[in-house]
Amino acid sequence: MQRYGFHGLSYEYIASVLPDVAPEIAHGRVIVAHLGSGASLCAMRNLKSIDSSLGFTALDGLCMGTRPGALDPGVVLYLFQGLGLSAKEVETILYKRSGLLGISGTSNDMRDLLGSRESSDRLAVEYFVYRAAKEIGALAAVLGGIDALVFTAGIGENSPEIRSRICDASAWLGIDLDTDANSTKQTRISRKGSAVSVWVVPTNEELVIARHTGMVLGLMETRTR
């Protein structure tokens, strides 16, 4: 089975640096959580992608800033048949008015939602965490267990609270979070005895783009000689 993924640049970068950043888990069973305005998970074994929460489009999987994530197909039928919306209107709802923004009704920015006391904003955060924990469990089943969880991207790198809440919800896997390490932006944020280690590794999609561009230009230059 093949899936598009859409965060491949980020996962390629993480796979390229894991042997240096975390050699003890690099070639094991690793789930990488790319959490930002766009969000997805990737299950890796021996630095190779085994499965992803995204599919044919960037709408699948996790709840995102303005996209719903996994959705009952019947909802789309209802939007067309029950509400009589046009294809363009449905597209706008799915890509621009759902996810954190759709649930909260106020913002697609996790920082705003975490700082709010509004029930709808809190619900948006809770659902984001719920979906992430649920998908981590599913990918753990695909891998037959996991050795490490890696957080990356805007929310994954910069929100200790979201990392903590996802790890708490995933504690059944053997995750034992080090609260101090998590709050002080350490690379490894799990305790030494944790059965599943947890890491924060900044991504660099731009560097991967530059590398691939250089390879293409180098190939083109070779062909013109």
Short mmCIF file of C-alpha atoms in Angstrom, two decimals:
data_model
loop_
_atom_site.label_atom_id
_atom_site.label_comp_id
_atom_site.label_asym_id
_atom_site.label_seq_id
_atom_site.Cartn_x
_atom_site.Cartn_y
_atom_site.Cartn_z
CA MET A 1 0.00 0.00 0.00
CA GLN A 2 1.22 3.49 -0.85
CA ARG A 3 0.09 6.77 0.75
CA TYR A 4 1.04 10.27 -0.32
CA GLY A 5 1.98 11.51 3.16
CA PHE A 6 2.56 15.22 2.33
CA HIS A 7 5.06 15.79 5.17
CA GLY A 8 7.67 13.67 3.48
CA LEU A 9 10.27 16.45 3.49
CA SER A 10 10.00 16.75 7.25
CA TYR A 11 10.16 13.00 7.82
CA GLU A 12 13.09 12.66 5.44
CA TYR A 13 14.98 15.27 7.45
CA ILE A 14 14.18 13.62 10.79
CA ALA A 15 15.29 10.25 9.42
CA SER A 16 18.55 11.81 8.24
CA VAL A 17 19.47 13.28 11.64
CA LEU A 18 18.20 10.58 14.01
CA PRO A 19 21.39 8.46 13.75
CA ASP A 20 23.32 11.44 15.16
CA VAL A 21 20.70 12.86 17.53
CA ALA A 22 19.40 9.59 18.94
CA PRO A 23 21.48 6.64 17.66
CA GLU A 24 20.01 4.25 20.23
CA ILE A 25 16.54 4.43 18.64
CA ALA A 26 17.27 5.52 15.07
CA HIS A 27 17.01 2.04 13.55
CA GLY A 28 14.13 0.90 15.72
CA ARG A 29 10.38 1.42 15.66
CA VAL A 30 9.80 5.17 15.77
CA ILE A 31 6.67 7.29 15.46
CA VAL A 32 7.37 10.87 14.35
CA ALA A 33 4.70 13.44 15.19
CA HIS A 34 4.82 16.41 12.82
CA LEU A 35 2.47 18.73 14.67
CA GLY A 36 1.80 22.17 13.24
CA SER A 37 -0.98 23.93 11.39
CA GLY A 38 -0.77 20.85 9.22
CA ALA A 39 -0.31 17.73 11.32
CA SER A 40 0.46 14.09 10.69
CA LEU A 41 2.23 11.05 12.09
CA CYS A 42 4.69 8.72 10.40
CA ALA A 43 5.59 5.22 11.55
CA MET A 44 9.22 4.38 10.77
CA ARG A 45 11.17 1.17 11.05
CA ASN A 46 14.91 1.31 10.37
CA LEU A 47 14.49 4.92 9.18
CA LYS A 48 11.99 3.87 6.50
CA SER A 49 8.36 4.99 6.39
CA ILE A 50 5.95 2.13 7.09
CA ASP A 51 2.69 4.09 7.39
CA SER A 52 1.38 7.64 7.64
CA SER A 53 -1.77 9.23 9.04
CA LEU A 54 -2.20 11.20 5.81
CA GLY A 55 -3.52 9.58 2.65
CA PHE A 56 -4.67 10.61 -0.83
CA THR A 57 -5.07 14.24 0.30
CA ALA A 58 -3.87 16.38 3.20
CA LEU A 59 -7.29 16.11 4.86
CA ASP A 60 -6.89 12.69 6.47
CA GLY A 61 -5.65 11.67 9.89
CA LEU A 62 -5.11 14.19 12.69
CA CYS A 63 -7.12 17.30 13.50
CA MET A 64 -5.24 20.30 12.05
CA GLY A 65 -5.42 24.08 12.13
CA THR A 66 -8.21 24.40 9.57
CA ARG A 67 -8.61 20.82 8.30
CA PRO A 68 -10.75 18.18 10.03
CA GLY A 69 -8.56 15.11 9.75
CA ALA A 70 -10.27 11.71 9.46
CA LEU A 71 -13.92 12.22 8.54
CA ASP A 72 -16.94 10.00 8.00
CA PRO A 73 -17.56 10.13 4.20
CA GLY A 74 -21.24 10.50 5.01
CA VAL A 75 -20.53 13.99 6.31
CA VAL A 76 -19.48 15.06 2.83
CA LEU A 77 -22.67 13.55 1.37
CA TYR A 78 -24.70 15.48 3.94
CA LEU A 79 -22.99 18.73 2.99
CA PHE A 80 -23.93 18.14 -0.63
CA GLN A 81 -27.34 16.50 -0.30
CA GLY A 82 -28.61 17.75 3.04
CA LEU A 83 -27.34 21.32 2.94
CA GLY A 84 -27.16 21.73 -0.82
CA LEU A 85 -23.67 23.18 -0.79
CA SER A 86 -21.60 23.49 -3.93
CA ALA A 87 -18.34 21.64 -4.46
CA LYS A 88 -16.43 24.89 -3.90
CA GLU A 89 -18.25 25.55 -0.63
CA VAL A 90 -17.53 22.05 0.62
CA GLU A 91 -13.88 22.41 -0.36
CA THR A 92 -13.68 25.68 1.59
CA ILE A 93 -15.21 24.07 4.68
CA LEU A 94 -12.87 21.07 4.57
CA TYR A 95 -9.67 22.98 3.90
CA LYS A 96 -10.20 26.37 5.54
CA ARG A 97 -12.98 26.27 8.15
CA SER A 98 -12.60 22.96 9.97
CA GLY A 99 -10.10 21.57 12.47
CA LEU A 100 -9.10 23.75 15.42
CA LEU A 101 -10.76 26.78 13.83
CA GLY A 102 -14.01 24.94 13.17
CA ILE A 103 -14.26 23.50 16.68
CA SER A 104 -13.23 26.63 18.55
CA GLY A 105 -14.91 29.12 16.25
CA THR A 106 -12.18 31.61 17.10
CA SER A 107 -8.66 30.55 16.08
CA ASN A 108 -6.54 27.94 14.37
CA ASP A 109 -3.50 28.93 16.45
CA MET A 110 -2.74 26.51 19.27
CA ARG A 111 -1.13 29.27 21.31
CA ASP A 112 -4.39 31.23 21.35
CA LEU A 113 -6.41 28.16 22.26
CA LEU A 114 -4.11 27.09 25.11
CA GLY A 115 -4.36 30.57 26.61
CA SER A 116 -8.15 30.67 26.44
CA ARG A 117 -10.74 29.63 29.03
CA GLU A 118 -13.58 29.38 26.51
CA SER A 119 -15.13 25.91 26.50
CA SER A 120 -15.04 25.67 22.70
CA ASP A 121 -11.33 26.54 22.64
CA ARG A 122 -10.59 23.96 25.32
CA LEU A 123 -12.60 21.38 23.38
CA ALA A 124 -10.50 22.07 20.27
CA VAL A 125 -7.30 21.39 22.22
CA GLU A 126 -8.75 18.25 23.81
CA TYR A 127 -9.80 16.89 20.43
CA PHE A 128 -6.38 17.63 18.92
CA VAL A 129 -4.72 15.62 21.72
CA TYR A 130 -7.32 12.85 21.50
CA ARG A 131 -6.80 12.37 17.77
CA ALA A 132 -3.01 12.38 18.12
CA ALA A 133 -3.09 9.78 20.91
CA LYS A 134 -5.53 7.62 18.97
CA GLU A 135 -3.40 7.65 15.83
CA ILE A 136 -0.23 6.95 17.83
CA GLY A 137 -1.94 3.85 19.19
CA ALA A 138 -2.92 2.77 15.69
CA LEU A 139 0.61 3.20 14.33
CA ALA A 140 2.04 1.38 17.33
CA ALA A 141 -0.13 -1.57 16.31
CA VAL A 142 1.19 -1.32 12.74
CA LEU A 143 4.78 -1.40 14.02
CA GLY A 144 4.11 -4.13 16.56
CA GLY A 145 5.10 -1.77 19.37
CA ILE A 146 7.30 1.31 19.46
CA ASP A 147 10.73 2.22 20.77
CA ALA A 148 10.46 6.00 20.52
CA LEU A 149 8.17 8.95 19.89
CA VAL A 150 9.63 12.04 18.22
CA PHE A 151 7.91 15.44 18.25
CA THR A 152 8.65 18.00 15.54
CA ALA A 153 7.22 21.05 13.69
CA GLY A 154 5.67 24.20 15.18
CA ILE A 155 3.46 22.75 17.90
CA GLY A 156 5.54 19.63 18.43
CA GLU A 157 8.73 21.62 18.96
CA ASN A 158 7.33 24.56 20.92
CA SER A 159 4.40 23.40 23.07
CA PRO A 160 5.43 21.54 26.24
CA GLU A 161 1.77 21.34 27.27
CA ILE A 162 0.64 19.56 24.09
CA ARG A 163 3.60 17.18 24.29
CA SER A 164 2.79 16.45 27.92
CA ARG A 165 -0.90 15.83 27.25
CA ILE A 166 -0.20 13.52 24.31
CA CYS A 167 2.38 11.59 26.32
CA ASP A 168 -0.03 11.27 29.25
CA ALA A 169 -2.69 9.90 26.91
CA SER A 170 -0.12 7.49 25.46
CA ALA A 171 1.40 6.42 28.78
CA TRP A 172 -0.02 2.91 28.31
CA LEU A 173 2.62 2.35 25.65
CA GLY A 174 5.34 2.71 28.27
CA ILE A 175 6.01 6.45 28.01
CA ASP A 176 7.34 8.06 31.20
CA LEU A 177 7.73 11.77 30.55
CA ASP A 178 10.39 13.83 32.34
CA THR A 179 8.46 16.99 33.22
CA ASP A 180 11.56 19.12 33.77
CA ALA A 181 13.20 18.05 30.51
CA ASN A 182 9.97 18.70 28.64
CA SER A 183 9.56 22.21 30.04
CA THR A 184 13.20 23.20 29.45
CA LYS A 185 13.35 22.19 25.78
CA GLN A 186 15.71 19.25 26.14
CA THR A 187 16.22 16.91 23.19
CA ARG A 188 15.24 13.83 25.16
CA ILE A 189 12.21 14.47 27.33
CA SER A 190 11.51 11.00 28.76
CA ARG A 191 12.98 9.53 31.94
CA LYS A 192 15.89 7.10 31.70
CA GLY A 193 13.77 4.11 32.61
CA SER A 194 11.00 4.88 30.13
CA ALA A 195 10.20 1.85 27.98
CA VAL A 196 9.47 4.23 25.11
CA SER A 197 11.81 7.21 24.84
CA VAL A 198 10.48 10.60 23.76
CA TRP A 199 12.39 13.21 21.82
CA VAL A 200 12.02 16.73 20.42
CA VAL A 201 13.87 17.15 17.13
CA PRO A 202 13.46 20.38 15.10
CA THR A 203 12.67 19.75 11.47
CA ASN A 204 14.17 21.53 8.47
CA GLU A 205 12.09 21.03 5.34
CA GLU A 206 13.82 23.91 3.56
CA LEU A 207 17.18 22.15 3.82
CA VAL A 208 15.73 19.00 2.27
CA ILE A 209 14.27 21.07 -0.57
CA ALA A 210 17.68 22.67 -1.13
CA ARG A 211 19.37 19.27 -1.15
CA HIS A 212 16.95 17.86 -3.69
CA THR A 213 17.20 20.98 -5.83
CA GLY A 214 20.97 20.67 -5.81
CA MET A 215 20.73 17.04 -6.86
CA VAL A 216 18.38 17.89 -9.73
CA LEU A 217 20.52 20.80 -10.91
CA GLY A 218 23.63 18.66 -10.67
CA LEU A 219 21.97 15.95 -12.73
CA MET A 220 20.79 18.47 -15.31
CA GLU A 221 24.28 20.01 -15.52
CA THR A 222 25.78 16.55 -16.07
CA ARG A 223 23.31 15.79 -18.86
CA THR A 224 24.10 19.02 -20.73
CA ARG A 225 27.81 18.40 -20.84
#
